[in-house]
């Protein structure tokens, strides 16, 4: 499924009842339950290069569950000869069909008989169909690439079915709850090859076309339609030397990229073995393919036995790519292999469960990365990134619950790419792992997998398995269930703030909770509360980290003893739970005193230092805490040696930087940032020095990026000197002399502070680059120039796929909006060319919402809010309806306006 994309990576780098899912909301758009599919036989003939179409026949064996005279299934964008549709009883006796009709709005096909279908009887529905292989990356579509050897355009055809694309490729019951077995045969021209979910069993000559062959694949286990996959191409196959002979692991890619498969081909079999042990369940198929697709529309798609990915999601050159690129590939491969069990073997009943499908694969995936590459120590970094993805969007009044009701099919897409779906889930699962314990958590997951394999389940089924195991092991009170706890986190919007008020004379502390909002509402929402496991430490006992009790609706104003002589108390040890903590001023000052002592600051755990930074800045932004206190806390950074606190600080301070962009006072803030960065920059200023270790490399990258951004000392000159030295080198495409781990920030800063010559040089490197991950950072760098004529040209090129791949057009636009010199150009470009952009994206309105969101994130005045609201109304024909993204966009601008009006002068002072 679609990942939180490159945009989010760049962002980081630079009441309960009302929310309960209501099954009635989805019934209108779901299939009737009269039939249950048992098996599909799917025969598809693919015509590439000449006709760009496909033809086929599907035979669906199904059991009648409830008496009816009509079979209802999904079909859209297909040509079907209704007179050729046949229904047979048990595959033998033909049942007369009186009518075949289509509901195009709901993408349904109705096959009506002259007699009633009988419950418990089996029927076979046979439907011939044809369809076009279009460029639209959904259903069964076509893709081209240029072969490096011959310089000729080659074509392939590949499927992308999640969430509703299978119905575009063949008529089917296209809902995740309708699992069935699949027997697939693919016919294609000789000289090409085909792959599908299952192992190839046989190949024969095609009886209909003399120059075609038919590939027949094993029958699959029961699976959902969105996980069916097949592809026809001229790609090459790279086999792993696997110890696990039962599972054949392969990578399929363009011939000229085969030399970039070594890392992934060695990793895959080890990951499969890891998950077999973790889930205590053997991999259920005989093979696992990973196929890279040029300009694949999303990061990855976890089809059972045939994962499809962007080329940059799988392919890596260990001599050229950075350690962050390697980490990204490892995480994506490991994430999608986790889905083979959690999502494919056990599948959600309906799209409401998407968060669990994606959140769980992401959580066990980052745990598996930590296991496979312990030297990286990446778990803490990734967990922090998830927090940073969630904290701001989930603090908006317009935020949605994690488990969101899906009323209409077009409501699936907005949540599929939402950071709430991908990042909040892992945070909550880590919280649950912490309060249940690793043994209980793992065994509960295993019980769940064993019980529901080859079928469907929902979050309550998982909560039940975990509760039973927790009660068996004694890790959860018998009167408490996982559902009680977790429903408060998944079925309601947002997250809490824990208010900590100490009575120093009485030696007590009072805890209460409320929802945290970045824009204060008129009244406190006392109805919203969460089950919060309380952990704490004090200046007197820094090892006190076990959960002592729960804070919930019944004890939401709880007073407990606390020794008078404790200088400070800190809650939420290791930041394992998603909430902010607000202390009284005296407690804050006690914490600040310890932080600013170079000999004592490390007595506060690293992740708690991170939370103190994030919370203090956030409380200042909403007006609950004076900025003076926050900046006193931030002074301690001059002796901070760890990456995570610096990352949290610079990420959060970016909000202030954005507030001051395009204002006369930004120089004051930049001067302050130079002071903050000065000491840590001295540690990393020699860019030729090699740094070891994943976290240290990221630390160096972070410091150099920000030091140059804020013009610290000689940073810009050092970057320009290195870049210009590369420009003068012989064969710069194959001899990049820049330090590998610093080349991306060097690209960006050299283009930002360089001229036309530097820009043109990097553009040539982008055109000749064969590594997608590197290309994306080059795109970001090219958007960083301050030369307006270059930015204008770059914007125009973004709508010409001979310069920029269509999938990257919105990225170019987004990168330019981040540029202080480019924002107004990008905004005017969108306003003037919205119709052209709309047509370029084949009338997909959600793409336009992305553009609106990019512009709005940089807006901070009432005039700008009125301007974009007026534009949205005037351009309403391009937006189907004011959707979640538009609502969030407006609230983001309002939040920026409030921040600007309240704190602009205070921050500068």
PDB file of C-alpha atoms in Angstrom, residues 515-729:
ATOM      1  CA  UNK A 515      -7.339  16.398  24.448  1.00  0.00           C
ATOM      2  CA  UNK A 516      -4.380  18.372  23.120  1.00  0.00           C
ATOM      3  CA  UNK A 517      -5.328  20.869  20.396  1.00  0.00           C
ATOM      4  CA  UNK A 518      -2.993  23.194  18.519  1.00  0.00           C
ATOM      5  CA  UNK A 519      -5.864  25.679  18.211  1.00  0.00           C
ATOM      6  CA  UNK A 520      -7.761  26.052  21.464  1.00  0.00           C
ATOM      7  CA  UNK A 521     -11.497  25.387  21.274  1.00  0.00           C
ATOM      8  CA  UNK A 522     -14.031  27.515  23.179  1.00  0.00           C
ATOM      9  CA  UNK A 523     -14.409  24.931  25.928  1.00  0.00           C
ATOM     10  CA  UNK A 524     -12.475  22.006  27.349  1.00  0.00           C
ATOM     11  CA  UNK A 525     -13.579  18.644  26.001  1.00  0.00           C
ATOM     12  CA  UNK A 526     -14.119  16.807  29.274  1.00  0.00           C
ATOM     13  CA  UNK A 527     -15.787  13.850  27.553  1.00  0.00           C
ATOM     14  CA  UNK A 528     -12.636  12.803  25.745  1.00  0.00           C
ATOM     15  CA  UNK A 529     -10.244  10.690  27.758  1.00  0.00           C
ATOM     16  CA  UNK A 530      -7.781   7.877  27.230  1.00  0.00           C
ATOM     17  CA  UNK A 531      -6.471   4.918  29.153  1.00  0.00           C
ATOM     18  CA  UNK A 532      -2.955   6.191  29.905  1.00  0.00           C
ATOM     19  CA  UNK A 533      -0.325   3.908  31.499  1.00  0.00           C
ATOM     20  CA  UNK A 534       1.537   6.145  33.951  1.00  0.00           C
ATOM     21  CA  UNK A 535       5.314   5.861  34.199  1.00  0.00           C
ATOM     22  CA  UNK A 536       7.520   8.406  35.894  1.00  0.00           C
ATOM     23  CA  UNK A 537      10.919   9.251  37.275  1.00  0.00           C
ATOM     24  CA  UNK A 538      12.129  11.883  39.722  1.00  0.00           C
ATOM     25  CA  UNK A 539      15.364  13.665  40.514  1.00  0.00           C
ATOM     26  CA  UNK A 540      15.487  11.478  43.627  1.00  0.00           C
ATOM     27  CA  UNK A 541      14.929   8.126  41.860  1.00  0.00           C
ATOM     28  CA  UNK A 542      15.949   8.162  38.231  1.00  0.00           C
ATOM     29  CA  UNK A 543      15.435   4.407  37.813  1.00  0.00           C
ATOM     30  CA  UNK A 544      11.695   4.445  38.579  1.00  0.00           C
ATOM     31  CA  UNK A 545      10.361   3.493  35.142  1.00  0.00           C
ATOM     32  CA  UNK A 546       7.676   0.815  35.653  1.00  0.00           C
ATOM     33  CA  UNK A 547       4.015   1.602  35.034  1.00  0.00           C
ATOM     34  CA  UNK A 548       2.464   2.247  38.428  1.00  0.00           C
ATOM     35  CA  UNK A 549      -1.208   2.781  37.505  1.00  0.00           C
ATOM     36  CA  UNK A 550      -3.631   3.854  34.763  1.00  0.00           C
ATOM     37  CA  UNK A 551      -5.216   7.256  34.324  1.00  0.00           C
ATOM     38  CA  UNK A 552      -8.666   7.019  32.721  1.00  0.00           C
ATOM     39  CA  UNK A 553     -12.137   8.536  32.767  1.00  0.00           C
ATOM     40  CA  UNK A 554     -12.925   7.175  36.220  1.00  0.00           C
ATOM     41  CA  UNK A 555      -9.864   8.657  37.904  1.00  0.00           C
ATOM     42  CA  UNK A 556      -9.171  11.623  35.662  1.00  0.00           C
ATOM     43  CA  UNK A 557      -8.258  13.977  38.495  1.00  0.00           C
ATOM     44  CA  UNK A 558      -5.937  11.908  40.602  1.00  0.00           C
ATOM     45  CA  UNK A 559      -3.790  13.113  43.510  1.00  0.00           C
ATOM     46  CA  UNK A 560      -0.883  10.948  44.681  1.00  0.00           C
ATOM     47  CA  UNK A 561       2.021  11.467  47.119  1.00  0.00           C
ATOM     48  CA  UNK A 562       5.335  12.839  45.854  1.00  0.00           C
ATOM     49  CA  UNK A 563       8.355  13.578  48.043  1.00  0.00           C
ATOM     50  CA  UNK A 564       8.818  17.302  48.771  1.00  0.00           C
ATOM     51  CA  UNK A 565      12.568  17.244  48.160  1.00  0.00           C
ATOM     52  CA  UNK A 566      12.328  16.097  44.549  1.00  0.00           C
ATOM     53  CA  UNK A 567      13.581  18.899  42.324  1.00  0.00           C
ATOM     54  CA  UNK A 568      11.517  17.610  39.433  1.00  0.00           C
ATOM     55  CA  UNK A 569       9.287  14.803  38.230  1.00  0.00           C
ATOM     56  CA  UNK A 570       9.079  13.567  34.632  1.00  0.00           C
ATOM     57  CA  UNK A 571       6.277  11.397  33.217  1.00  0.00           C
ATOM     58  CA  UNK A 572       6.075   9.043  30.207  1.00  0.00           C
ATOM     59  CA  UNK A 573       9.397   7.258  30.485  1.00  0.00           C
ATOM     60  CA  UNK A 574      11.206   6.710  27.168  1.00  0.00           C
ATOM     61  CA  UNK A 575       8.286   8.470  25.433  1.00  0.00           C
ATOM     62  CA  UNK A 576       6.494   5.148  24.884  1.00  0.00           C
ATOM     63  CA  UNK A 577       2.960   6.631  24.996  1.00  0.00           C
ATOM     64  CA  UNK A 578       1.456   9.242  22.672  1.00  0.00           C
ATOM     65  CA  UNK A 579       0.761  12.215  24.926  1.00  0.00           C
ATOM     66  CA  UNK A 580       2.276  15.551  25.874  1.00  0.00           C
ATOM     67  CA  UNK A 581       3.089  16.471  29.480  1.00  0.00           C
ATOM     68  CA  UNK A 582       2.464  19.935  30.922  1.00  0.00           C
ATOM     69  CA  UNK A 583       4.221  20.744  34.215  1.00  0.00           C
ATOM     70  CA  UNK A 584       3.874  23.680  36.593  1.00  0.00           C
ATOM     71  CA  UNK A 585       6.527  26.397  36.213  1.00  0.00           C
ATOM     72  CA  UNK A 586       8.565  25.348  39.258  1.00  0.00           C
ATOM     73  CA  UNK A 587       8.869  21.784  37.942  1.00  0.00           C
ATOM     74  CA  UNK A 588       9.897  23.078  34.502  1.00  0.00           C
ATOM     75  CA  UNK A 589      12.604  25.225  36.098  1.00  0.00           C
ATOM     76  CA  UNK A 590      13.903  22.257  38.081  1.00  0.00           C
ATOM     77  CA  UNK A 591      14.180  20.247  34.853  1.00  0.00           C
ATOM     78  CA  UNK A 592      15.884  23.147  33.060  1.00  0.00           C
ATOM     79  CA  UNK A 593      18.407  23.493  35.876  1.00  0.00           C
ATOM     80  CA  UNK A 594      19.382  19.815  35.491  1.00  0.00           C
ATOM     81  CA  UNK A 595      19.491  19.998  31.686  1.00  0.00           C
ATOM     82  CA  UNK A 596      21.777  23.004  31.692  1.00  0.00           C
ATOM     83  CA  UNK A 597      24.295  21.265  33.960  1.00  0.00           C
ATOM     84  CA  UNK A 598      26.738  19.412  31.641  1.00  0.00           C
ATOM     85  CA  UNK A 599      27.406  16.852  34.384  1.00  0.00           C
ATOM     86  CA  UNK A 600      23.735  16.061  35.103  1.00  0.00           C
ATOM     87  CA  UNK A 601      21.666  16.428  31.919  1.00  0.00           C
ATOM     88  CA  UNK A 602      22.182  12.779  30.941  1.00  0.00           C
ATOM     89  CA  UNK A 603      20.442  11.651  34.146  1.00  0.00           C
ATOM     90  CA  UNK A 604      17.295  12.471  32.180  1.00  0.00           C
ATOM     91  CA  UNK A 605      16.906   9.669  29.564  1.00  0.00           C
ATOM     92  CA  UNK A 606      17.502  10.658  25.927  1.00  0.00           C
ATOM     93  CA  UNK A 607      13.924  10.172  24.735  1.00  0.00           C
ATOM     94  CA  UNK A 608      12.605  12.137  27.689  1.00  0.00           C
ATOM     95  CA  UNK A 609      14.930  14.994  26.718  1.00  0.00           C
ATOM     96  CA  UNK A 610      13.332  14.697  23.285  1.00  0.00           C
ATOM     97  CA  UNK A 611       9.821  14.935  24.743  1.00  0.00           C
ATOM     98  CA  UNK A 612      10.752  17.937  26.899  1.00  0.00           C
ATOM     99  CA  UNK A 613      11.981  19.760  23.776  1.00  0.00           C
ATOM    100  CA  UNK A 614       8.911  18.866  21.701  1.00  0.00           C
ATOM    101  CA  UNK A 615       6.416  19.662  24.459  1.00  0.00           C
ATOM    102  CA  UNK A 616       7.955  22.956  25.607  1.00  0.00           C
ATOM    103  CA  UNK A 617       8.049  24.337  22.061  1.00  0.00           C
ATOM    104  CA  UNK A 618       4.516  23.164  21.402  1.00  0.00           C
ATOM    105  CA  UNK A 619       3.119  24.630  24.620  1.00  0.00           C
ATOM    106  CA  UNK A 620       4.778  27.933  23.754  1.00  0.00           C
ATOM    107  CA  UNK A 621       3.215  27.853  20.279  1.00  0.00           C
ATOM    108  CA  UNK A 622      -0.303  27.486  21.702  1.00  0.00           C
ATOM    109  CA  UNK A 623       0.300  30.104  24.411  1.00  0.00           C
ATOM    110  CA  UNK A 624       0.342  27.846  27.475  1.00  0.00           C
ATOM    111  CA  UNK A 625       3.993  28.505  28.278  1.00  0.00           C
ATOM    112  CA  UNK A 626       6.229  31.535  27.908  1.00  0.00           C
ATOM    113  CA  UNK A 627       8.768  31.260  25.090  1.00  0.00           C
ATOM    114  CA  UNK A 628      11.390  32.563  27.532  1.00  0.00           C
ATOM    115  CA  UNK A 629      11.156  29.307  29.521  1.00  0.00           C
ATOM    116  CA  UNK A 630      11.364  27.243  26.340  1.00  0.00           C
ATOM    117  CA  UNK A 631      14.481  29.008  25.092  1.00  0.00           C
ATOM    118  CA  UNK A 632      16.092  28.612  28.503  1.00  0.00           C
ATOM    119  CA  UNK A 633      15.530  24.885  28.104  1.00  0.00           C
ATOM    120  CA  UNK A 634      16.960  24.887  24.571  1.00  0.00           C
ATOM    121  CA  UNK A 635      20.193  26.474  25.799  1.00  0.00           C
ATOM    122  CA  UNK A 636      21.210  23.056  27.104  1.00  0.00           C
ATOM    123  CA  UNK A 637      21.729  21.884  23.494  1.00  0.00           C
ATOM    124  CA  UNK A 638      25.219  23.381  23.544  1.00  0.00           C
ATOM    125  CA  UNK A 639      26.367  20.265  25.413  1.00  0.00           C
ATOM    126  CA  UNK A 640      23.903  17.726  23.949  1.00  0.00           C
ATOM    127  CA  UNK A 641      25.799  14.935  22.179  1.00  0.00           C
ATOM    128  CA  UNK A 642      22.912  12.743  20.952  1.00  0.00           C
ATOM    129  CA  UNK A 643      21.216  12.865  17.561  1.00  0.00           C
ATOM    130  CA  UNK A 644      17.571  12.448  18.635  1.00  0.00           C
ATOM    131  CA  UNK A 645      17.270  15.572  20.848  1.00  0.00           C
ATOM    132  CA  UNK A 646      18.967  17.675  18.182  1.00  0.00           C
ATOM    133  CA  UNK A 647      16.692  16.239  15.520  1.00  0.00           C
ATOM    134  CA  UNK A 648      13.605  16.986  17.639  1.00  0.00           C
ATOM    135  CA  UNK A 649      14.783  20.527  18.364  1.00  0.00           C
ATOM    136  CA  UNK A 650      15.671  21.451  14.789  1.00  0.00           C
ATOM    137  CA  UNK A 651      12.474  19.846  13.471  1.00  0.00           C
ATOM    138  CA  UNK A 652      10.338  21.839  15.911  1.00  0.00           C
ATOM    139  CA  UNK A 653      12.248  25.090  15.444  1.00  0.00           C
ATOM    140  CA  UNK A 654      11.522  24.742  11.729  1.00  0.00           C
ATOM    141  CA  UNK A 655       7.938  25.787  12.568  1.00  0.00           C
ATOM    142  CA  UNK A 656       9.253  29.111  13.888  1.00  0.00           C
ATOM    143  CA  UNK A 657      11.486  29.476  10.852  1.00  0.00           C
ATOM    144  CA  UNK A 658       8.476  28.972   8.565  1.00  0.00           C
ATOM    145  CA  UNK A 659       6.561  31.563  10.572  1.00  0.00           C
ATOM    146  CA  UNK A 660       9.328  34.106   9.988  1.00  0.00           C
ATOM    147  CA  UNK A 661       9.871  33.312   6.295  1.00  0.00           C
ATOM    148  CA  UNK A 662       9.152  36.247   4.012  1.00  0.00           C
ATOM    149  CA  UNK A 663       9.320  38.662   6.962  1.00  0.00           C
ATOM    150  CA  UNK A 664      11.967  41.290   7.835  1.00  0.00           C
ATOM    151  CA  UNK A 665      12.691  39.588  11.168  1.00  0.00           C
ATOM    152  CA  UNK A 666      13.867  36.231   9.840  1.00  0.00           C
ATOM    153  CA  UNK A 667      17.492  37.383  10.025  1.00  0.00           C
ATOM    154  CA  UNK A 668      17.171  37.702  13.807  1.00  0.00           C
ATOM    155  CA  UNK A 669      16.079  34.069  14.086  1.00  0.00           C
ATOM    156  CA  UNK A 670      18.823  32.926  11.731  1.00  0.00           C
ATOM    157  CA  UNK A 671      21.388  34.672  13.921  1.00  0.00           C
ATOM    158  CA  UNK A 672      20.008  32.863  16.977  1.00  0.00           C
ATOM    159  CA  UNK A 673      20.176  29.519  15.173  1.00  0.00           C
ATOM    160  CA  UNK A 674      23.802  30.167  14.274  1.00  0.00           C
ATOM    161  CA  UNK A 675      24.552  30.590  17.962  1.00  0.00           C
ATOM    162  CA  UNK A 676      22.753  27.346  18.858  1.00  0.00           C
ATOM    163  CA  UNK A 677      24.515  25.372  16.118  1.00  0.00           C
ATOM    164  CA  UNK A 678      27.969  26.826  16.522  1.00  0.00           C
ATOM    165  CA  UNK A 679      29.403  24.281  18.986  1.00  0.00           C
ATOM    166  CA  UNK A 680      27.970  21.160  17.384  1.00  0.00           C
ATOM    167  CA  UNK A 681      28.989  22.389  13.903  1.00  0.00           C
ATOM    168  CA  UNK A 682      32.630  22.491  15.041  1.00  0.00           C
ATOM    169  CA  UNK A 683      32.386  18.749  15.684  1.00  0.00           C
ATOM    170  CA  UNK A 684      31.332  18.012  12.090  1.00  0.00           C
ATOM    171  CA  UNK A 685      32.686  20.958  10.055  1.00  0.00           C
ATOM    172  CA  UNK A 686      35.413  18.907   8.346  1.00  0.00           C
ATOM    173  CA  UNK A 687      33.193  17.330   5.718  1.00  0.00           C
ATOM    174  CA  UNK A 688      35.888  14.977   4.465  1.00  0.00           C
ATOM    175  CA  UNK A 689      36.075  13.206   7.830  1.00  0.00           C
ATOM    176  CA  UNK A 690      34.320   9.829   7.701  1.00  0.00           C
ATOM    177  CA  UNK A 691      31.736   9.234  10.423  1.00  0.00           C
ATOM    178  CA  UNK A 692      30.722   5.689  11.385  1.00  0.00           C
ATOM    179  CA  UNK A 693      27.361   4.374  12.583  1.00  0.00           C
ATOM    180  CA  UNK A 694      23.850   5.019  11.268  1.00  0.00           C
ATOM    181  CA  UNK A 695      22.874   7.504  13.982  1.00  0.00           C
ATOM    182  CA  UNK A 696      26.174   9.411  13.834  1.00  0.00           C
ATOM    183  CA  UNK A 697      25.967   9.671  10.053  1.00  0.00           C
ATOM    184  CA  UNK A 698      22.452  11.067  10.333  1.00  0.00           C
ATOM    185  CA  UNK A 699      23.709  13.447  13.023  1.00  0.00           C
ATOM    186  CA  UNK A 700      26.458  14.783  10.766  1.00  0.00           C
ATOM    187  CA  UNK A 701      23.982  15.154   7.899  1.00  0.00           C
ATOM    188  CA  UNK A 702      21.524  17.026  10.111  1.00  0.00           C
ATOM    189  CA  UNK A 703      24.139  19.430  11.477  1.00  0.00           C
ATOM    190  CA  UNK A 704      25.717  20.248   8.103  1.00  0.00           C
ATOM    191  CA  UNK A 705      22.274  20.800   6.507  1.00  0.00           C
ATOM    192  CA  UNK A 706      21.163  23.212   9.210  1.00  0.00           C
ATOM    193  CA  UNK A 707      24.520  24.921   9.657  1.00  0.00           C
ATOM    194  CA  UNK A 708      24.561  25.836   5.975  1.00  0.00           C
ATOM    195  CA  UNK A 709      20.850  26.677   5.996  1.00  0.00           C
ATOM    196  CA  UNK A 710      21.483  29.264   8.720  1.00  0.00           C
ATOM    197  CA  UNK A 711      24.846  30.354   7.245  1.00  0.00           C
ATOM    198  CA  UNK A 712      26.968  29.168  10.148  1.00  0.00           C
ATOM    199  CA  UNK A 713      30.633  30.177   9.900  1.00  0.00           C
ATOM    200  CA  UNK A 714      32.308  28.713   6.787  1.00  0.00           C
ATOM    201  CA  UNK A 715      29.710  26.033   6.003  1.00  0.00           C
ATOM    202  CA  UNK A 716      28.504  27.490   2.687  1.00  0.00           C
ATOM    203  CA  UNK A 717      31.987  28.080   1.344  1.00  0.00           C
ATOM    204  CA  UNK A 718      33.081  24.534   2.222  1.00  0.00           C
ATOM    205  CA  UNK A 719      30.033  23.119   0.419  1.00  0.00           C
ATOM    206  CA  UNK A 720      30.575  25.260  -2.677  1.00  0.00           C
ATOM    207  CA  UNK A 721      34.256  24.357  -2.809  1.00  0.00           C
ATOM    208  CA  UNK A 722      33.446  20.625  -2.723  1.00  0.00           C
ATOM    209  CA  UNK A 723      30.667  20.936  -5.316  1.00  0.00           C
ATOM    210  CA  UNK A 724      32.799  22.984  -7.727  1.00  0.00           C
ATOM    211  CA  UNK A 725      35.631  20.523  -7.344  1.00  0.00           C
ATOM    212  CA  UNK A 726      33.186  17.808  -8.454  1.00  0.00           C
ATOM    213  CA  UNK A 727      32.121  19.984 -11.403  1.00  0.00           C
ATOM    214  CA  UNK A 728      35.718  20.098 -12.605  1.00  0.00           C
ATOM    215  CA  UNK A 729      36.318  16.379 -12.202  1.00  0.00           C
TER     216      UNK A 729
END
